[in-house]
DNA sequence: ATTTTTCTACTTCAAATGTAGTATATCAAT
DNA sequence: ATTGATATACTACATTTGAAGTAGAAAAAT
């Protein structure tokens, strides 16, 4: 797997949210905030298709798009990639870097809860 | 600040390790593992300079390079950027994604230790 | 059947990135 | 002062990314 450029990733994120077999119009709707020209989403979808991240199905006049890589799969890959790029593959280092900008108490609590959960499956 | 491309980042990482006022030869030495042609490091250093990440000082025939952005600064920025790109700015989500690939007990312990430390400064 | 509309596929273009070659300036040696 | 060695600066080029225009096919309307 390879990391996606920002724009393609945004399209894929929208597709994850909208689910499988989503029409182009839906995608464009969801991506309005980016202020792209209409055809731009088209371009990114095509590239995602070429890279094997989405499949296209013809339905009469229009297309339906389906993600071939799930959010979970991609995130698992991406998080790993991020870690090895700069953090010596150490989760701790990453969180430590974050902490430099300050972490809210809530974020700390969330992390703690997750750790407890992960540790729970230990025995 | 802007995220750096992989190659430039590798050069900057080497420079962080070697410290300020490092000679080109040292950098090239450290970057041998990448198997780049000699002049390639040169190009990346030049780009890092243009982007304001390193400063260059002339010393006789050769150059000395110094990082203008510290590792800590950059990591703080980068970790934040990563989080907002895909993890809804939630540290928890990031670690959860990592956990999908499995975290070693040691990594969990390290994280726990860091959390304890971060929470320590709470009162 | 012809025209119009509407999608989609194909093409284009500039900037950034990965990578390296060539030209030039500078220092050292004669 | 001239020549030779070296390090650096400048240029080059393919690929990728960000972004969008144009041409062509399919469907709808007349």
mmCIF file of C-alpha atoms (C1' of nucleotides) in Angstrom:
data_model
loop_
_atom_site.group_PDB
_atom_site.id
_atom_site.type_symbol
_atom_site.label_atom_id
_atom_site.label_comp_id
_atom_site.label_asym_id
_atom_site.label_seq_id
_atom_site.Cartn_x
_atom_site.Cartn_y
_atom_site.Cartn_z
ATOM 1 C CA UNK A 1 0.000 0.000 0.000
ATOM 2 C CA UNK A 2 1.093 3.570 -0.582
ATOM 3 C CA UNK A 3 0.212 6.793 1.178
ATOM 4 C CA UNK A 4 -2.260 8.913 -0.714
ATOM 5 C CA UNK A 5 -1.829 12.580 -1.528
ATOM 6 C CA UNK A 6 -4.039 14.971 0.404
ATOM 7 C CA UNK A 7 -6.639 15.576 -2.274
ATOM 8 C CA UNK A 8 -7.212 11.941 -3.125
ATOM 9 C CA UNK A 9 -7.374 11.158 0.531
ATOM 10 C CA UNK A 10 -10.124 13.702 1.045
ATOM 11 C CA UNK A 11 -12.173 12.078 -1.673
ATOM 12 C CA UNK A 12 -11.620 8.651 -0.201
ATOM 13 C CA UNK A 13 -12.593 9.896 3.245
ATOM 14 C CA UNK A 14 -15.856 11.180 1.836
ATOM 15 C CA UNK A 15 -16.411 7.827 0.182
ATOM 16 C CA UNK A 16 -15.816 5.984 3.433
ATOM 17 C CA UNK A 17 -18.427 8.136 5.051
ATOM 18 C CA UNK A 18 -20.953 7.756 2.286
ATOM 19 C CA UNK A 19 -20.447 4.049 2.039
ATOM 20 C CA UNK A 20 -20.213 1.677 -0.926
ATOM 21 C CA UNK A 21 -21.895 2.282 -4.252
ATOM 22 C CA UNK A 22 -22.052 6.037 -3.888
ATOM 23 C CA UNK A 23 -22.993 8.237 -6.833
ATOM 24 C CA UNK A 24 -20.670 10.937 -8.043
ATOM 25 C CA UNK A 25 -23.204 13.648 -7.205
ATOM 26 C CA UNK A 26 -23.156 12.585 -3.554
ATOM 27 C CA UNK A 27 -19.404 12.777 -3.442
ATOM 28 C CA UNK A 28 -19.367 16.206 -4.995
ATOM 29 C CA UNK A 29 -21.985 17.345 -2.549
ATOM 30 C CA UNK A 30 -19.914 16.156 0.385
ATOM 31 C CA UNK A 31 -16.793 17.789 -0.997
ATOM 32 C CA UNK A 32 -18.263 21.205 -1.677
ATOM 33 C CA UNK A 33 -16.357 22.676 1.289
ATOM 34 C CA UNK A 34 -13.138 22.306 -0.644
ATOM 35 C CA UNK A 35 -14.396 24.637 -3.335
ATOM 36 C CA UNK A 36 -13.112 22.563 -6.228
ATOM 37 C CA UNK A 37 -14.438 22.929 -9.760
ATOM 38 C CA UNK A 38 -16.950 20.179 -10.570
ATOM 39 C CA UNK A 39 -14.639 18.089 -12.661
ATOM 40 C CA UNK A 40 -11.909 18.029 -10.102
ATOM 41 C CA UNK A 41 -13.504 15.347 -7.968
ATOM 42 C CA UNK A 42 -13.717 13.322 -11.145
ATOM 43 C CA UNK A 43 -9.974 13.519 -11.611
ATOM 44 C CA UNK A 44 -9.222 12.378 -8.098
ATOM 45 C CA UNK A 45 -11.679 9.519 -8.324
ATOM 46 C CA UNK A 46 -10.012 8.362 -11.513
ATOM 47 C CA UNK A 47 -6.645 8.403 -9.821
ATOM 48 C CA UNK A 48 -7.985 6.505 -6.860
ATOM 49 C CA UNK A 49 -9.342 3.949 -9.270
ATOM 50 C CA UNK A 50 -6.000 3.581 -11.057
ATOM 51 C CA UNK A 51 -4.296 3.101 -7.724
ATOM 52 C CA UNK A 52 -6.777 0.421 -6.768
ATOM 53 C CA UNK A 53 -8.410 2.276 -3.909
ATOM 54 C CA UNK A 54 -11.897 2.425 -5.372
ATOM 55 C CA UNK A 55 -13.928 0.479 -7.869
ATOM 56 C CA UNK A 56 -16.350 1.987 -10.325
ATOM 57 C CA UNK A 57 -19.625 0.504 -11.473
ATOM 58 C CA UNK A 58 -21.611 1.835 -14.379
ATOM 59 C CA UNK A 59 -25.235 2.447 -13.643
ATOM 60 C CA UNK A 60 -27.003 3.734 -16.733
ATOM 61 C CA UNK A 61 -25.800 7.235 -17.364
ATOM 62 C CA UNK A 62 -23.781 7.655 -14.205
ATOM 63 C CA UNK A 63 -21.160 5.973 -12.041
ATOM 64 C CA UNK A 64 -21.183 4.400 -8.612
ATOM 65 C CA UNK A 65 -18.034 4.311 -6.537
ATOM 66 C CA UNK A 66 -17.033 1.853 -3.858
ATOM 67 C CA UNK A 67 -13.970 1.936 -1.630
ATOM 68 C CA UNK A 68 -11.742 -1.091 -2.038
ATOM 69 C CA UNK A 69 -9.656 -0.223 0.986
ATOM 70 C CA UNK A 70 -11.490 0.265 4.243
ATOM 71 C CA UNK A 71 -10.868 3.162 6.548
ATOM 72 C CA UNK A 72 -9.512 0.758 9.149
ATOM 73 C CA UNK A 73 -7.089 -0.841 6.746
ATOM 74 C CA UNK A 74 -5.831 2.465 5.518
ATOM 75 C CA UNK A 75 -5.497 3.977 8.965
ATOM 76 C CA UNK A 76 -3.616 0.947 10.211
ATOM 77 C CA UNK A 77 -1.200 1.332 7.354
ATOM 78 C CA UNK A 78 -0.918 5.099 7.543
ATOM 79 C CA UNK A 79 -0.368 5.300 11.273
ATOM 80 C CA UNK A 80 2.435 2.796 10.948
ATOM 81 C CA UNK A 81 3.985 4.734 8.080
ATOM 82 C CA UNK A 82 3.848 7.977 10.011
ATOM 83 C CA UNK A 83 5.535 6.386 12.964
ATOM 84 C CA UNK A 84 8.439 4.990 11.040
ATOM 85 C CA UNK A 85 8.959 8.133 9.026
ATOM 86 C CA UNK A 86 9.773 10.330 11.973
ATOM 87 C CA UNK A 87 9.183 8.708 15.318
ATOM 88 C CA UNK A 88 11.494 5.751 15.259
ATOM 89 C CA UNK A 89 8.387 3.572 15.134
ATOM 90 C CA UNK A 90 7.723 4.442 18.745
ATOM 91 C CA UNK A 91 4.130 5.306 19.610
ATOM 92 C CA UNK A 92 5.410 6.963 22.719
ATOM 93 C CA UNK A 93 7.544 9.359 20.744
ATOM 94 C CA UNK A 94 4.590 10.373 18.677
ATOM 95 C CA UNK A 95 2.411 11.144 21.661
ATOM 96 C CA UNK A 96 5.300 12.915 23.320
ATOM 97 C CA UNK A 97 5.596 15.151 20.263
ATOM 98 C CA UNK A 98 1.899 15.863 20.438
ATOM 99 C CA UNK A 99 2.150 16.678 24.089
ATOM 100 C CA UNK A 100 4.499 19.498 23.245
ATOM 101 C CA UNK A 101 1.546 21.371 21.857
ATOM 102 C CA UNK A 102 -0.381 20.505 24.976
ATOM 103 C CA UNK A 103 -2.975 17.794 25.302
ATOM 104 C CA UNK A 104 -6.366 18.482 26.777
ATOM 105 C CA UNK A 105 -7.322 16.557 29.868
ATOM 106 C CA UNK A 106 -10.033 14.898 27.853
ATOM 107 C CA UNK A 107 -7.546 13.676 25.286
ATOM 108 C CA UNK A 108 -5.375 12.279 28.016
ATOM 109 C CA UNK A 109 -8.331 10.515 29.560
ATOM 110 C CA UNK A 110 -9.327 9.066 26.200
ATOM 111 C CA UNK A 111 -5.843 7.746 25.698
ATOM 112 C CA UNK A 112 -5.814 6.299 29.169
ATOM 113 C CA UNK A 113 -9.112 4.566 28.546
ATOM 114 C CA UNK A 114 -7.794 3.090 25.352
ATOM 115 C CA UNK A 115 -4.657 1.870 27.062
ATOM 116 C CA UNK A 116 -6.663 0.237 29.802
ATOM 117 C CA UNK A 117 -8.720 -1.469 27.171
ATOM 118 C CA UNK A 118 -5.689 -2.649 25.243
ATOM 119 C CA UNK A 119 -4.066 -3.884 28.391
ATOM 120 C CA UNK A 120 -7.238 -5.606 29.394
ATOM 121 C CA UNK A 121 -6.786 -8.160 26.632
ATOM 122 C CA UNK A 122 -3.410 -9.035 28.052
ATOM 123 C CA UNK A 123 -4.300 -11.878 30.385
ATOM 124 C CA UNK B 1 5.328 25.654 8.743
ATOM 125 C CA UNK B 2 4.873 23.095 6.002
ATOM 126 C CA UNK B 3 5.417 19.359 5.957
ATOM 127 C CA UNK B 4 8.575 18.341 4.179
ATOM 128 C CA UNK B 5 8.806 15.736 1.440
ATOM 129 C CA UNK B 6 10.426 12.457 2.419
ATOM 130 C CA UNK B 7 13.829 13.076 0.890
ATOM 131 C CA UNK B 8 14.317 16.516 2.352
ATOM 132 C CA UNK B 9 13.148 15.226 5.679
ATOM 133 C CA UNK B 10 15.778 12.498 5.634
ATOM 134 C CA UNK B 11 18.464 15.090 5.094
ATOM 135 C CA UNK B 12 17.125 17.250 7.872
ATOM 136 C CA UNK B 13 16.970 14.278 10.205
ATOM 137 C CA UNK B 14 20.620 13.600 9.522
ATOM 138 C CA UNK B 15 21.387 17.218 10.209
ATOM 139 C CA UNK B 16 19.538 17.133 13.509
ATOM 140 C CA UNK B 17 21.643 14.164 14.509
ATOM 141 C CA UNK B 18 24.915 15.688 13.413
ATOM 142 C CA UNK B 19 24.179 19.000 15.028
ATOM 143 C CA UNK B 20 24.752 22.575 13.902
ATOM 144 C CA UNK B 21 27.514 23.633 11.566
ATOM 145 C CA UNK B 22 27.885 20.286 9.910
ATOM 146 C CA UNK B 23 29.973 19.886 6.771
ATOM 147 C CA UNK B 24 28.468 18.503 3.612
ATOM 148 C CA UNK B 25 30.817 15.514 3.680
ATOM 149 C CA UNK B 26 29.430 14.483 7.058
ATOM 150 C CA UNK B 27 25.899 14.658 5.769
ATOM 151 C CA UNK B 28 26.719 12.589 2.722
ATOM 152 C CA UNK B 29 28.449 10.067 4.911
ATOM 153 C CA UNK B 30 25.393 9.745 7.105
ATOM 154 C CA UNK B 31 23.090 9.424 4.116
ATOM 155 C CA UNK B 32 25.028 6.761 2.254
ATOM 156 C CA UNK B 33 22.383 4.146 3.140
ATOM 157 C CA UNK B 34 19.990 5.847 0.753
ATOM 158 C CA UNK B 35 22.296 5.193 -2.143
ATOM 159 C CA UNK B 36 21.890 8.620 -3.711
ATOM 160 C CA UNK B 37 24.332 10.033 -6.218
ATOM 161 C CA UNK B 38 26.727 12.485 -4.574
ATOM 162 C CA UNK B 39 25.075 15.607 -5.846
ATOM 163 C CA UNK B 40 21.638 14.595 -4.718
ATOM 164 C CA UNK B 41 22.155 15.543 -1.103
ATOM 165 C CA UNK B 42 23.247 18.912 -2.412
ATOM 166 C CA UNK B 43 19.923 19.456 -4.124
ATOM 167 C CA UNK B 44 17.929 18.594 -1.041
ATOM 168 C CA UNK B 45 20.038 20.853 1.128
ATOM 169 C CA UNK B 46 19.458 23.666 -1.304
ATOM 170 C CA UNK B 47 15.721 23.137 -1.131
ATOM 171 C CA UNK B 48 15.801 22.985 2.631
ATOM 172 C CA UNK B 49 17.646 26.272 2.579
ATOM 173 C CA UNK B 50 15.094 27.899 0.270
ATOM 174 C CA UNK B 51 12.333 26.711 2.548
ATOM 175 C CA UNK B 52 14.051 28.186 5.551
ATOM 176 C CA UNK B 53 14.794 24.919 7.333
ATOM 177 C CA UNK B 54 18.566 25.210 7.276
ATOM 178 C CA UNK B 55 21.128 27.936 7.049
ATOM 179 C CA UNK B 56 24.365 27.712 5.152
ATOM 180 C CA UNK B 57 27.660 29.214 6.132
ATOM 181 C CA UNK B 58 30.638 29.386 3.858
ATOM 182 C CA UNK B 59 33.848 28.096 5.326
ATOM 183 C CA UNK B 60 36.692 28.443 2.864
ATOM 184 C CA UNK B 61 36.074 26.035 0.020
ATOM 185 C CA UNK B 62 33.181 24.199 1.603
ATOM 186 C CA UNK B 63 29.830 24.755 3.309
ATOM 187 C CA UNK B 64 28.545 24.260 6.807
ATOM 188 C CA UNK B 65 24.879 23.578 7.413
ATOM 189 C CA UNK B 66 22.795 24.329 10.474
ATOM 190 C CA UNK B 67 19.174 23.402 11.123
ATOM 191 C CA UNK B 68 16.935 26.407 11.672
ATOM 192 C CA UNK B 69 14.048 24.301 12.865
ATOM 193 C CA UNK B 70 14.693 21.970 15.752
ATOM 194 C CA UNK B 71 13.602 18.393 15.777
ATOM 195 C CA UNK B 72 11.221 19.167 18.621
ATOM 196 C CA UNK B 73 9.607 22.041 16.790
ATOM 197 C CA UNK B 74 9.175 20.048 13.654
ATOM 198 C CA UNK B 75 7.836 16.972 15.401
ATOM 199 C CA UNK B 76 5.347 19.047 17.339
ATOM 200 C CA UNK B 77 4.104 20.499 14.113
ATOM 201 C CA UNK B 78 4.146 17.257 12.157
ATOM 202 C CA UNK B 79 2.378 15.163 14.759
ATOM 203 C CA UNK B 80 -0.384 17.731 14.886
ATOM 204 C CA UNK B 81 -0.657 17.792 11.101
ATOM 205 C CA UNK B 82 -0.865 14.016 10.915
ATOM 206 C CA UNK B 83 -3.599 13.959 13.490
ATOM 207 C CA UNK B 84 -5.807 16.442 11.742
ATOM 208 C CA UNK B 85 -5.308 14.924 8.332
ATOM 209 C CA UNK B 86 -6.837 11.584 9.174
ATOM 210 C CA UNK B 87 -7.575 11.124 12.824
ATOM 211 C CA UNK B 88 -10.039 13.853 13.576
ATOM 212 C CA UNK B 89 -7.314 15.450 15.674
ATOM 213 C CA UNK B 90 -7.816 12.722 18.242
ATOM 214 C CA UNK B 91 -4.659 11.182 19.692
ATOM 215 C CA UNK B 92 -6.754 8.263 20.792
ATOM 216 C CA UNK B 93 -7.841 7.507 17.246
ATOM 217 C CA UNK B 94 -4.268 7.458 16.125
ATOM 218 C CA UNK B 95 -3.159 5.014 18.761
ATOM 219 C CA UNK B 96 -6.243 2.929 18.127
ATOM 220 C CA UNK B 97 -5.258 2.712 14.461
ATOM 221 C CA UNK B 98 -1.783 1.646 15.473
ATOM 222 C CA UNK B 99 -3.166 -0.952 17.796
ATOM 223 C CA UNK B 100 -4.778 -2.652 14.833
ATOM 224 C CA UNK B 101 -1.371 -3.815 13.763
ATOM 225 C CA UNK B 102 -0.709 -4.916 17.296
ATOM 226 C CA UNK B 103 1.307 -3.067 19.883
ATOM 227 C CA UNK B 104 4.036 -4.778 21.822
ATOM 228 C CA UNK B 105 3.672 -4.882 25.570
ATOM 229 C CA UNK B 106 6.729 -2.705 25.798
ATOM 230 C CA UNK B 107 5.157 -0.057 23.599
ATOM 231 C CA UNK B 108 2.047 -0.100 25.727
ATOM 232 C CA UNK B 109 4.116 0.264 28.865
ATOM 233 C CA UNK B 110 6.040 3.144 27.377
ATOM 234 C CA UNK B 111 2.832 4.889 26.501
ATOM 235 C CA UNK B 112 1.471 4.268 29.957
ATOM 236 C CA UNK B 113 4.573 5.706 31.518
ATOM 237 C CA UNK B 114 4.287 8.791 29.363
ATOM 238 C CA UNK B 115 0.639 9.232 30.282
ATOM 239 C CA UNK B 116 1.425 8.942 33.946
ATOM 240 C CA UNK B 117 4.065 11.562 33.511
ATOM 241 C CA UNK B 118 1.769 13.884 31.605
ATOM 242 C CA UNK B 119 -0.952 13.427 34.161
ATOM 243 C CA UNK B 120 1.492 14.023 36.940
ATOM 244 C CA UNK B 121 1.771 17.679 35.975
ATOM 245 C CA UNK B 122 -1.970 18.028 36.336
ATOM 246 C CA UNK B 123 -2.304 19.239 39.918
ATOM 247 C "C1'" DA C 1 -34.777 10.725 -35.918
ATOM 248 C "C1'" DT C 2 -32.704 14.987 -34.324
ATOM 249 C "C1'" DT C 3 -31.527 18.045 -30.851
ATOM 250 C "C1'" DT C 4 -30.322 19.038 -26.273
ATOM 251 C "C1'" DT C 5 -28.726 17.900 -21.912
ATOM 252 C "C1'" DT C 6 -25.805 15.732 -18.807
ATOM 253 C "C1'" DC C 7 -22.231 12.726 -17.451
ATOM 254 C "C1'" DT C 8 -17.911 10.893 -17.979
ATOM 255 C "C1'" DA C 9 -13.381 10.111 -20.160
ATOM 256 C "C1'" DC C 10 -9.515 12.192 -22.026
ATOM 257 C "C1'" DT C 11 -6.257 16.076 -22.261
ATOM 258 C "C1'" DT C 12 -3.795 19.886 -20.374
ATOM 259 C "C1'" DC C 13 -0.977 22.615 -17.307
ATOM 260 C "C1'" DA C 14 1.639 24.383 -13.565
ATOM 261 C "C1'" DA C 15 3.989 23.394 -9.322
ATOM 262 C "C1'" DA C 16 6.306 20.078 -6.373
ATOM 263 C "C1'" DT C 17 9.239 16.089 -5.775
ATOM 264 C "C1'" DG C 18 12.808 12.533 -6.737
ATOM 265 C "C1'" DT C 19 17.130 12.301 -8.833
ATOM 266 C "C1'" DA C 20 21.228 13.619 -11.017
ATOM 267 C "C1'" DG C 21 24.288 15.903 -14.661
ATOM 268 C "C1'" DT C 22 27.030 19.991 -16.142
ATOM 269 C "C1'" DA C 23 29.129 24.293 -15.428
ATOM 270 C "C1'" DT C 24 31.557 27.340 -12.417
ATOM 271 C "C1'" DA C 25 34.037 29.191 -8.675
ATOM 272 C "C1'" DT C 26 37.698 28.492 -5.430
ATOM 273 C "C1'" DC C 27 41.702 26.539 -3.447
ATOM 274 C "C1'" DA C 28 45.967 24.127 -3.945
ATOM 275 C "C1'" DA C 29 49.933 22.955 -6.562
ATOM 276 C "C1'" DT C 30 53.413 24.127 -9.729
ATOM 277 C "C1'" DA D 1 50.313 33.170 -13.456
ATOM 278 C "C1'" DT D 2 48.661 28.607 -15.042
ATOM 279 C "C1'" DT D 3 46.947 24.205 -14.208
ATOM 280 C "C1'" DG D 4 44.569 20.893 -11.702
ATOM 281 C "C1'" DA D 5 41.422 19.308 -8.161
ATOM 282 C "C1'" DT D 6 37.128 19.858 -5.696
ATOM 283 C "C1'" DA D 7 33.182 21.555 -3.857
ATOM 284 C "C1'" DT D 8 29.161 24.084 -5.003
ATOM 285 C "C1'" DA D 9 25.653 26.283 -7.873
ATOM 286 C "C1'" DC D 10 22.809 25.969 -11.663
ATOM 287 C "C1'" DT D 11 20.170 23.280 -14.973
ATOM 288 C "C1'" DA D 12 17.620 19.340 -16.477
ATOM 289 C "C1'" DC D 13 14.191 15.928 -16.618
ATOM 290 C "C1'" DA D 14 10.733 12.435 -15.417
ATOM 291 C "C1'" DT D 15 6.939 11.597 -12.242
ATOM 292 C "C1'" DT D 16 3.419 13.009 -9.103
ATOM 293 C "C1'" DT D 17 0.145 16.106 -7.387
ATOM 294 C "C1'" DG D 18 -3.249 19.890 -7.463
ATOM 295 C "C1'" DA D 19 -6.577 21.653 -10.469
ATOM 296 C "C1'" DA D 20 -9.625 22.095 -14.319
ATOM 297 C "C1'" DG D 21 -11.012 22.473 -19.409
ATOM 298 C "C1'" DT D 22 -12.762 20.038 -23.546
ATOM 299 C "C1'" DA D 23 -14.529 16.499 -26.233
ATOM 300 C "C1'" DG D 24 -17.452 12.552 -26.669
ATOM 301 C "C1'" DA D 25 -21.119 9.153 -25.285
ATOM 302 C "C1'" DA D 26 -25.557 8.189 -23.380
ATOM 303 C "C1'" DA D 27 -30.055 9.522 -22.197
ATOM 304 C "C1'" DA D 28 -33.913 12.629 -22.448
ATOM 305 C "C1'" DA D 29 -36.773 15.625 -24.896
ATOM 306 C "C1'" DT D 30 -38.948 16.939 -28.945
#
